[in-house]
Amino acid sequence: MNTAYVLDQAADFLKRIQRSGSTTTTTRWSIPVEQPLCTVWSEGESQRDKKSGFHARAEFSFCWEIRALDEVQWAGRRHFLLDGLASSVTRIVSKEGATLACWSTDVGDHQSPGTHFHAQFNHFDAPPFPKGFDVPRLPALPMSPFLAFEYAIGELFQDRWAKHAASDSHDMQQWRGIQAPRLEKFFEWQTQQMREQRTGSPWMTLKLLKPAPNLWV
């Protein structure tokens, strides 16, 4: 079943949030878990040369609570502020409908434990990784919902996605133009913080870092 239409729905809803012009209303932008975006089937492609014995696909959903920026210097720009929940969920399922893997890629707030950008495996009814047990919070890149989805695609389609991602196509150049500056700023910020912190555990320095709101503006 082709679920690409949910991308159009998410894009249209984001445009409506932008057109509303409200800088005080927080809105949930999402692809709901009940109506996920799905990949095509990976026929053993989660290993190189199709050596995996699993036929699987990824189901992707997310929920980000956002609002338009109200700071004068950023007014009218195509940016928004995270103002609450920010979680992207990837579920890998078999052709029989069994859940093979499930994880979330989350953005914390200034009170949350663990690294600000992290991944978790707490979406299961029973151990290991039962719901409500938030350990471990694995360090992650600052992943937008669709960068989190690209990660899953790259895992499920090792050869096919690597070839496509290395191409000079218009779509890939556009994608790089969006993601590369964000990642560069992230690594520059972490490197600067590490250089400024001269004492204590380097890992705890990274774990406790909280980015300024304007880091990617």
mmCIF file of C-alpha atoms in Angstrom:
data_model
loop_
_atom_site.group_PDB
_atom_site.id
_atom_site.type_symbol
_atom_site.label_atom_id
_atom_site.label_comp_id
_atom_site.label_asym_id
_atom_site.label_seq_id
_atom_site.Cartn_x
_atom_site.Cartn_y
_atom_site.Cartn_z
ATOM 1 C CA MET A 1 0.000 0.000 0.000
ATOM 2 C CA ASN A 2 1.360 3.408 -0.991
ATOM 3 C CA THR A 3 1.328 5.749 1.996
ATOM 4 C CA ALA A 4 3.149 8.683 0.385
ATOM 5 C CA TYR A 5 -0.031 10.750 0.715
ATOM 6 C CA VAL A 6 0.687 11.208 4.439
ATOM 7 C CA LEU A 7 3.745 13.268 3.472
ATOM 8 C CA ASP A 8 1.492 15.665 1.563
ATOM 9 C CA GLN A 9 -0.839 15.863 4.551
ATOM 10 C CA ALA A 10 2.043 16.671 6.914
ATOM 11 C CA ALA A 11 3.421 19.308 4.516
ATOM 12 C CA ASP A 12 0.008 20.939 4.068
ATOM 13 C CA PHE A 13 -0.554 21.080 7.818
ATOM 14 C CA LEU A 14 2.858 22.677 8.392
ATOM 15 C CA LYS A 15 2.023 25.337 5.797
ATOM 16 C CA ARG A 16 -1.250 26.049 7.591
ATOM 17 C CA ILE A 17 0.640 26.545 10.858
ATOM 18 C CA GLN A 18 2.970 28.962 9.089
ATOM 19 C CA ARG A 19 0.122 30.889 7.457
ATOM 20 C CA SER A 20 -1.728 31.248 10.748
ATOM 21 C CA GLY A 21 0.940 33.673 11.943
ATOM 22 C CA SER A 22 0.253 32.850 15.591
ATOM 23 C CA THR A 23 3.297 33.067 17.849
ATOM 24 C CA THR A 24 1.428 32.111 21.029
ATOM 25 C CA THR A 25 -0.387 28.938 19.992
ATOM 26 C CA THR A 26 1.407 25.603 20.252
ATOM 27 C CA THR A 27 0.238 23.098 17.637
ATOM 28 C CA ARG A 28 0.858 19.384 17.243
ATOM 29 C CA TRP A 29 2.444 18.661 13.864
ATOM 30 C CA SER A 30 2.434 14.942 13.221
ATOM 31 C CA ILE A 31 2.162 11.819 11.162
ATOM 32 C CA PRO A 32 -0.016 9.747 13.520
ATOM 33 C CA VAL A 33 0.971 6.253 14.585
ATOM 34 C CA GLU A 34 -2.422 5.009 13.383
ATOM 35 C CA GLN A 35 -1.628 6.246 9.851
ATOM 36 C CA PRO A 36 2.145 5.844 9.453
ATOM 37 C CA LEU A 37 4.395 6.498 6.503
ATOM 38 C CA CYS A 38 5.678 3.123 5.285
ATOM 39 C CA THR A 39 8.641 2.050 3.197
ATOM 40 C CA VAL A 40 8.430 -0.590 0.505
ATOM 41 C CA TRP A 41 9.416 -4.077 1.608
ATOM 42 C CA SER A 42 13.072 -4.783 2.248
ATOM 43 C CA GLU A 43 13.709 -8.251 0.830
ATOM 44 C CA GLY A 44 16.786 -9.181 2.840
ATOM 45 C CA GLU A 45 18.342 -5.766 2.141
ATOM 46 C CA SER A 46 19.093 -4.911 5.768
ATOM 47 C CA GLN A 47 22.435 -6.610 5.098
ATOM 48 C CA ARG A 48 24.724 -6.016 2.143
ATOM 49 C CA ASP A 49 24.051 -8.094 -0.978
ATOM 50 C CA LYS A 50 20.595 -9.032 0.374
ATOM 51 C CA LYS A 51 22.062 -11.512 2.835
ATOM 52 C CA SER A 52 19.512 -10.880 5.581
ATOM 53 C CA GLY A 53 16.873 -13.519 6.185
ATOM 54 C CA PHE A 54 14.276 -10.896 7.114
ATOM 55 C CA HIS A 55 11.643 -9.382 4.848
ATOM 56 C CA ALA A 56 10.570 -6.215 6.599
ATOM 57 C CA ARG A 57 9.484 -2.622 6.228
ATOM 58 C CA ALA A 58 9.583 0.507 8.366
ATOM 59 C CA GLU A 59 6.509 2.317 9.660
ATOM 60 C CA PHE A 60 7.215 5.894 10.635
ATOM 61 C CA SER A 61 5.260 8.354 12.765
ATOM 62 C CA PHE A 62 6.099 11.492 14.709
ATOM 63 C CA CYS A 63 4.629 14.213 16.898
ATOM 64 C CA TRP A 64 6.275 17.602 17.353
ATOM 65 C CA GLU A 65 4.628 20.375 19.355
ATOM 66 C CA ILE A 66 5.672 23.625 17.671
ATOM 67 C CA ARG A 67 4.868 27.306 17.391
ATOM 68 C CA ALA A 68 6.027 30.142 15.160
ATOM 69 C CA LEU A 69 8.935 32.234 16.402
ATOM 70 C CA ASP A 70 7.847 35.479 18.081
ATOM 71 C CA GLU A 71 11.281 37.074 18.410
ATOM 72 C CA VAL A 72 11.434 40.197 16.241
ATOM 73 C CA GLN A 73 14.734 39.414 14.530
ATOM 74 C CA TRP A 74 13.345 36.106 13.240
ATOM 75 C CA ALA A 75 9.830 37.247 12.358
ATOM 76 C CA GLY A 76 8.640 36.043 8.976
ATOM 77 C CA ARG A 77 11.355 33.434 8.606
ATOM 78 C CA ARG A 78 10.610 29.831 7.821
ATOM 79 C CA HIS A 79 11.544 28.608 11.278
ATOM 80 C CA PHE A 80 9.605 27.339 14.251
ATOM 81 C CA LEU A 81 10.212 26.712 17.924
ATOM 82 C CA LEU A 82 9.840 23.354 19.647
ATOM 83 C CA ASP A 83 7.431 23.926 22.511
ATOM 84 C CA GLY A 84 6.765 20.530 24.089
ATOM 85 C CA LEU A 85 6.821 16.955 22.843
ATOM 86 C CA ALA A 86 9.247 16.125 20.025
ATOM 87 C CA SER A 87 9.345 12.419 19.273
ATOM 88 C CA SER A 88 9.726 10.381 16.077
ATOM 89 C CA VAL A 89 8.926 6.661 16.203
ATOM 90 C CA THR A 90 10.185 4.004 13.798
ATOM 91 C CA ARG A 91 8.690 0.528 13.897
ATOM 92 C CA ILE A 92 10.119 -2.331 11.818
ATOM 93 C CA VAL A 93 7.532 -4.993 10.999
ATOM 94 C CA SER A 94 7.630 -8.351 9.248
ATOM 95 C CA LYS A 95 5.278 -9.436 6.473
ATOM 96 C CA GLU A 96 3.409 -11.402 9.137
ATOM 97 C CA GLY A 97 2.797 -8.187 11.068
ATOM 98 C CA ALA A 98 5.204 -8.903 13.939
ATOM 99 C CA THR A 99 7.200 -6.016 15.401
ATOM 100 C CA LEU A 100 10.889 -6.762 14.831
ATOM 101 C CA ALA A 101 12.212 -3.520 16.279
ATOM 102 C CA CYS A 102 10.899 -0.196 17.533
ATOM 103 C CA TRP A 103 12.647 2.952 18.693
ATOM 104 C CA SER A 104 12.006 6.640 19.135
ATOM 105 C CA THR A 105 14.272 9.561 18.304
ATOM 106 C CA ASP A 106 13.519 12.375 20.727
ATOM 107 C CA VAL A 107 14.431 15.946 21.561
ATOM 108 C CA GLY A 108 14.480 16.723 25.269
ATOM 109 C CA ASP A 109 13.738 19.970 27.053
ATOM 110 C CA HIS A 110 15.833 21.874 29.573
ATOM 111 C CA GLN A 111 14.641 19.673 32.444
ATOM 112 C CA SER A 112 14.913 16.286 30.751
ATOM 113 C CA PRO A 113 17.593 13.785 31.843
ATOM 114 C CA GLY A 114 20.009 12.216 29.401
ATOM 115 C CA THR A 115 21.418 13.854 26.309
ATOM 116 C CA HIS A 116 19.221 16.530 24.747
ATOM 117 C CA PHE A 117 19.034 14.552 21.501
ATOM 118 C CA HIS A 118 18.570 10.854 22.167
ATOM 119 C CA ALA A 119 17.045 7.560 21.034
ATOM 120 C CA GLN A 120 15.112 5.072 23.171
ATOM 121 C CA PHE A 121 13.723 1.546 22.936
ATOM 122 C CA ASN A 122 10.913 1.732 25.521
ATOM 123 C CA HIS A 123 7.907 0.872 23.371
ATOM 124 C CA PHE A 124 7.283 -2.711 24.475
ATOM 125 C CA ASP A 125 4.742 -4.251 26.829
ATOM 126 C CA ALA A 126 7.290 -6.478 28.602
ATOM 127 C CA PRO A 127 11.046 -6.456 29.298
ATOM 128 C CA PRO A 128 13.502 -5.875 27.827
ATOM 129 C CA PHE A 129 12.843 -2.149 27.278
ATOM 130 C CA PRO A 130 9.317 -1.998 28.756
ATOM 131 C CA LYS A 131 7.181 1.112 28.416
ATOM 132 C CA GLY A 132 7.928 3.674 31.099
ATOM 133 C CA PHE A 133 11.552 2.611 31.644
ATOM 134 C CA ASP A 134 13.561 5.326 29.922
ATOM 135 C CA VAL A 135 17.034 3.780 30.170
ATOM 136 C CA PRO A 136 19.123 3.885 28.072
ATOM 137 C CA ARG A 137 18.783 7.287 26.454
ATOM 138 C CA LEU A 138 21.255 6.746 23.641
ATOM 139 C CA PRO A 139 22.978 9.860 22.262
ATOM 140 C CA ALA A 140 21.698 10.846 18.830
ATOM 141 C CA LEU A 141 22.185 13.523 16.223
ATOM 142 C CA PRO A 142 19.688 16.413 16.178
ATOM 143 C CA MET A 143 17.267 14.524 13.960
ATOM 144 C CA SER A 144 14.276 16.171 12.373
ATOM 145 C CA PRO A 145 11.441 13.682 11.806
ATOM 146 C CA PHE A 146 12.522 12.972 8.261
ATOM 147 C CA LEU A 147 16.217 12.658 9.069
ATOM 148 C CA ALA A 148 15.151 9.998 11.577
ATOM 149 C CA PHE A 149 13.269 8.283 8.785
ATOM 150 C CA GLU A 150 16.285 8.432 6.475
ATOM 151 C CA TYR A 151 18.272 6.653 9.174
ATOM 152 C CA ALA A 152 15.759 3.783 9.129
ATOM 153 C CA ILE A 153 15.759 3.656 5.329
ATOM 154 C CA GLY A 154 19.547 3.406 5.318
ATOM 155 C CA GLU A 155 19.374 0.503 7.766
ATOM 156 C CA LEU A 156 16.722 -1.435 5.843
ATOM 157 C CA PHE A 157 18.156 -0.822 2.369
ATOM 158 C CA GLN A 158 21.920 -0.995 2.840
ATOM 159 C CA ASP A 159 23.019 -1.093 -0.799
ATOM 160 C CA ARG A 160 20.101 0.598 -2.504
ATOM 161 C CA TRP A 161 19.960 3.659 -0.262
ATOM 162 C CA ALA A 162 23.748 4.112 -0.162
ATOM 163 C CA LYS A 163 23.755 4.296 -3.963
ATOM 164 C CA HIS A 164 20.866 6.750 -4.087
ATOM 165 C CA ALA A 165 22.227 8.926 -1.265
ATOM 166 C CA ALA A 166 25.552 9.305 -3.086
ATOM 167 C CA SER A 167 23.893 10.540 -6.277
ATOM 168 C CA ASP A 168 23.913 14.105 -7.590
ATOM 169 C CA SER A 169 20.165 14.176 -8.185
ATOM 170 C CA HIS A 170 18.138 17.332 -7.626
ATOM 171 C CA ASP A 171 16.284 15.776 -4.696
ATOM 172 C CA MET A 172 19.478 14.673 -2.978
ATOM 173 C CA GLN A 173 21.149 18.055 -3.472
ATOM 174 C CA GLN A 174 18.093 19.758 -2.014
ATOM 175 C CA TRP A 175 18.109 17.364 0.947
ATOM 176 C CA ARG A 176 21.810 17.987 1.549
ATOM 177 C CA GLY A 177 21.237 21.733 1.408
ATOM 178 C CA ILE A 178 18.752 21.414 4.275
ATOM 179 C CA GLN A 179 20.524 18.904 6.498
ATOM 180 C CA ALA A 180 24.238 19.684 6.082
ATOM 181 C CA PRO A 181 24.145 23.197 7.650
ATOM 182 C CA ARG A 182 22.192 21.867 10.644
ATOM 183 C CA LEU A 183 24.662 19.071 11.288
ATOM 184 C CA GLU A 184 27.648 21.388 10.808
ATOM 185 C CA LYS A 185 26.272 23.810 13.418
ATOM 186 C CA PHE A 186 25.606 20.920 15.796
ATOM 187 C CA PHE A 187 29.153 19.548 15.591
ATOM 188 C CA GLU A 188 30.681 23.037 15.818
ATOM 189 C CA TRP A 189 28.600 23.727 18.941
ATOM 190 C CA GLN A 190 29.644 20.468 20.602
ATOM 191 C CA THR A 191 33.311 20.995 19.728
ATOM 192 C CA GLN A 192 33.251 24.534 21.110
ATOM 193 C CA GLN A 193 31.651 23.391 24.368
ATOM 194 C CA MET A 194 34.221 20.619 24.794
ATOM 195 C CA ARG A 195 37.078 23.081 24.316
ATOM 196 C CA GLU A 196 35.636 25.511 26.857
ATOM 197 C CA GLN A 197 35.076 22.846 29.526
ATOM 198 C CA ARG A 198 38.522 22.133 30.999
ATOM 199 C CA THR A 199 37.567 19.969 33.971
ATOM 200 C CA GLY A 200 35.463 16.923 34.734
ATOM 201 C CA SER A 201 34.184 14.095 32.566
ATOM 202 C CA PRO A 202 34.055 14.874 28.825
ATOM 203 C CA TRP A 203 31.075 12.562 28.489
ATOM 204 C CA MET A 204 29.100 14.351 31.214
ATOM 205 C CA THR A 205 29.898 17.652 29.533
ATOM 206 C CA LEU A 206 28.225 16.413 26.367
ATOM 207 C CA LYS A 207 25.366 14.771 28.243
ATOM 208 C CA LEU A 208 24.418 17.931 30.119
ATOM 209 C CA LEU A 209 24.634 20.304 27.149
ATOM 210 C CA LYS A 210 21.439 22.179 26.274
ATOM 211 C CA PRO A 211 21.458 24.128 23.001
ATOM 212 C CA ALA A 212 20.464 27.768 22.784
ATOM 213 C CA PRO A 213 17.042 28.267 21.155
ATOM 214 C CA ASN A 214 18.608 30.052 18.182
ATOM 215 C CA LEU A 215 21.249 27.405 17.396
ATOM 216 C CA TRP A 216 19.663 26.506 14.031
ATOM 217 C CA VAL A 217 18.095 29.862 13.167
#
